C-alpha positions as MATLAB code, in Angstrom:
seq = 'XXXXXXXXXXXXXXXXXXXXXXXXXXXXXXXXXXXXXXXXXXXXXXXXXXXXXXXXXXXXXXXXXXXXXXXXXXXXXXXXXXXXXXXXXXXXXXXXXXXXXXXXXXXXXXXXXXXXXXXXXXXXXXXXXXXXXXXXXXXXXXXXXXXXXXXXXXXXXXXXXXXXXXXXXXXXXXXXXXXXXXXXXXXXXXXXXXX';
ca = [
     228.310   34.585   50.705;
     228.417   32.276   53.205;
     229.004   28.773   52.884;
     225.623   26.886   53.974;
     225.400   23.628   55.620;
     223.910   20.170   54.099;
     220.635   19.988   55.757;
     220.004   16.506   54.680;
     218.707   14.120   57.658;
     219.800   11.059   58.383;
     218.155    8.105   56.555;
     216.324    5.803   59.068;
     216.276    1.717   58.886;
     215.885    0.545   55.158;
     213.639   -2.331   54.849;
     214.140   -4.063   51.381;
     211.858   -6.837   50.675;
     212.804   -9.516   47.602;
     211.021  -12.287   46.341;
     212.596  -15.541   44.416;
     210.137  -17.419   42.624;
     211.217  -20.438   41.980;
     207.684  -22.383   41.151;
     208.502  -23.592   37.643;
     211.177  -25.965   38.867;
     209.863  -26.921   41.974;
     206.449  -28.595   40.242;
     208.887  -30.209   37.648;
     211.022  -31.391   40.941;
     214.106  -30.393   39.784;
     214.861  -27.822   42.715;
     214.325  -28.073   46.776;
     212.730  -25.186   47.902;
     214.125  -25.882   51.451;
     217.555  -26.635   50.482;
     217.933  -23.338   48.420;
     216.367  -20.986   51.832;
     219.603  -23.127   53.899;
     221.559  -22.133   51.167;
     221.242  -18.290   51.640;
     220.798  -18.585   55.256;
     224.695  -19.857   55.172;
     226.052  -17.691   52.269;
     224.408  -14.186   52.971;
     227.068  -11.871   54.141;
     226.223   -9.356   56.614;
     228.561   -6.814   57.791;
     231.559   -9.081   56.090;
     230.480  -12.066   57.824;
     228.714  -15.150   56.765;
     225.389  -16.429   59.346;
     225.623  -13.373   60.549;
     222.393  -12.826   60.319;
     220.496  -12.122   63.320;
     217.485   -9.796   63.019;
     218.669   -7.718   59.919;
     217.902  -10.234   57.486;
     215.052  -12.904   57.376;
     214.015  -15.431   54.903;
     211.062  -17.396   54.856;
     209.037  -19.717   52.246;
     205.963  -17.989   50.962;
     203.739  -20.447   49.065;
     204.652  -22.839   46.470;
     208.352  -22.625   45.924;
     208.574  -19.034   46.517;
     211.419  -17.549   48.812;
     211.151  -14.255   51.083;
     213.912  -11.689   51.970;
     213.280   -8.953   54.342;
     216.547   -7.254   55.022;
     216.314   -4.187   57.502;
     219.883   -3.535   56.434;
     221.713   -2.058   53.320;
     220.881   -5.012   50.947;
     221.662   -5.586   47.251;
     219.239   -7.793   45.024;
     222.371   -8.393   42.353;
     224.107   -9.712   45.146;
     220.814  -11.951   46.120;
     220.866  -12.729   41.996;
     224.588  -13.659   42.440;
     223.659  -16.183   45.367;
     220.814  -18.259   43.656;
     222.797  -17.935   40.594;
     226.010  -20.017   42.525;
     223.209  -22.553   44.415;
     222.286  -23.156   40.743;
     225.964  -23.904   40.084;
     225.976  -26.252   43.027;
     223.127  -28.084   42.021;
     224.375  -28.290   38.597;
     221.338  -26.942   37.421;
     222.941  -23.259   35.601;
     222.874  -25.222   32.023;
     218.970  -25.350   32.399;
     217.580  -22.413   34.723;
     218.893  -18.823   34.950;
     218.123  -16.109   37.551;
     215.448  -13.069   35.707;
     214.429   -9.847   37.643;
     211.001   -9.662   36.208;
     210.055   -6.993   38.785;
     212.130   -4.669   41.432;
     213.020   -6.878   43.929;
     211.347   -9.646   42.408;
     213.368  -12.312   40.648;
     212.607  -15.589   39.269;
     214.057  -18.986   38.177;
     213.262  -19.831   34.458;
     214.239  -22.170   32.795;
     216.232  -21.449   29.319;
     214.486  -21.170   26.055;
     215.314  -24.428   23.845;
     212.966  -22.937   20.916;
     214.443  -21.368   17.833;
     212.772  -19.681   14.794;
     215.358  -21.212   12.312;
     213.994  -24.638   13.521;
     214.452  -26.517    9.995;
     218.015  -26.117    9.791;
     218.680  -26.986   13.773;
     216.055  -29.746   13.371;
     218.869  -31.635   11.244;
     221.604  -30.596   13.226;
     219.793  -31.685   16.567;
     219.025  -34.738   15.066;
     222.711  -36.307   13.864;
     223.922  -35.005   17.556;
     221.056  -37.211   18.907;
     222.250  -39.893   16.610;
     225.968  -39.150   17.158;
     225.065  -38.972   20.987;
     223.395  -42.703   21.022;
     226.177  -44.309   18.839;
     228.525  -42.850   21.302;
     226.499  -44.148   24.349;
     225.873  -47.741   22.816;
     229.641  -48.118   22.121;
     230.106  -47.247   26.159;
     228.017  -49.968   26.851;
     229.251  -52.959   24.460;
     232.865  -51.271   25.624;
     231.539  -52.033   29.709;
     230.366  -55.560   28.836;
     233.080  -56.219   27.130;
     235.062  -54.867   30.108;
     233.300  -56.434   32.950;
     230.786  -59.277   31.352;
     232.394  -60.450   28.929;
     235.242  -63.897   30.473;
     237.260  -63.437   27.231;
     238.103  -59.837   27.838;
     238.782  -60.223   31.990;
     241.878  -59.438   33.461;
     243.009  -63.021   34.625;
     242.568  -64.160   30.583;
     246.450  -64.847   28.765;
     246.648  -62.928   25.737;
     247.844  -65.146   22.485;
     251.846  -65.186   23.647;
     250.566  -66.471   26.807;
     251.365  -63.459   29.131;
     249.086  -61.862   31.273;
     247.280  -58.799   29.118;
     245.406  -55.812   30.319;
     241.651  -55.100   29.188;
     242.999  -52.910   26.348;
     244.904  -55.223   25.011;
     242.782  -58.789   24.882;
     239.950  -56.303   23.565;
     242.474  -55.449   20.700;
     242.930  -59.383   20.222;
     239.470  -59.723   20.184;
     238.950  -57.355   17.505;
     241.586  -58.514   15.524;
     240.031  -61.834   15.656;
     236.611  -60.899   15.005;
     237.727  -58.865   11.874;
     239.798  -61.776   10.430;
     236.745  -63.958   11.390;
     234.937  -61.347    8.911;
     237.375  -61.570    6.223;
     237.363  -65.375    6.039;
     233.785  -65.301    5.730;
     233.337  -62.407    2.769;
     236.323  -64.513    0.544;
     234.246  -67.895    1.066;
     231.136  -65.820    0.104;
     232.924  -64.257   -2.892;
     235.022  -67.737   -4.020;
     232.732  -70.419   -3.459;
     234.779  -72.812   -5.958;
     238.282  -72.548   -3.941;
     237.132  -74.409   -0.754;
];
């Protein structure tokens, strides 16, 4: 037998059309709409170069906080998932929204769930890392007005010895001093008769 040519045509233009919904976070305004579409119009890659796009690829807003991609070229929408998921990065918005294909072609920008069905036992565990959390921020606070309110603790201030100190160190002899202040007053609450 003879061997029998491929009679398989060439494949005309492709036109692939995505859609990136990104409506959640745009009504909470967390996420430009505008800035994301100059985002891909920079980054998309065609033919191994970047704003290279000419007439193979266009994107365009379509309603509320919805992004279009026609692409009359060879076009992959993992590497369109890979894009928004890196403007996310940018943004430094990754730790709250993620990138979901709820259709072909059609992906979305939703935000991650918080909600968990063992809720009792995360309830208390949420809770002392919101408590943790605030004790943490309060002691920045008192630590920056002691730091940059506060005349005792300035730089210009002579520690004790009479030398020049750093913050750390007149905040340390504050300290000290408040703590012995302490322990004066609990022995003259505890020994009343020896004063």
């Amino acid at each position: 037998m003879a061997p029998t040519k491929s009679t398989k045509g060439r494949q005309g233009k492709v036109t692939k059309k995505f859609i990136i919904n990104a409506s959640q976070p745009v009504s909470d305004k967390i996420l430009d709409v505008s800035a994301f579409e100059k985002f891909l119009q920079e980054k998309i890659k065609v033919e191994g170069r970047v704003g290279n796009l000419g007439d193979t690829i266009q994107i365009s807003q379509i309603g509320d906080g919805k992004i279009e991609v026609i692409a009359h070229t060879q076009f992959s929408g993992r590497y369109l998932k890979y894009l928004s998921k890196k403007f996310l990065k940018k943004q430094q918005l990754r730790d709250w929204l993620r990138v979901v294909s709820t259709a072909k072609g059609v992906y979305e920008l939703r935000f991650f769930n918080v909600q968990n069905d063992a809720e009792d036992e995360d309830d208390d565990e949420a809770e002392s890392f919101k408590i943790e959390v605030v004790a943490r921020l309060k002691k920045v606070a008192i630590d920056e007005d002691l730091e940059y309110q506060n005349p005792i603790c300035s730089n210009s201030k002579r520690t004790s010895n009479g030398t020049k100190g750093n913050v750390k160190e007149i905040k340390e002899e504050v300290d000290l001093k408040l703590a012995k202040g302490k322990q004066k007053e609990n022995k003259e609450e505890i020994d009343p008769k020896s004063s």
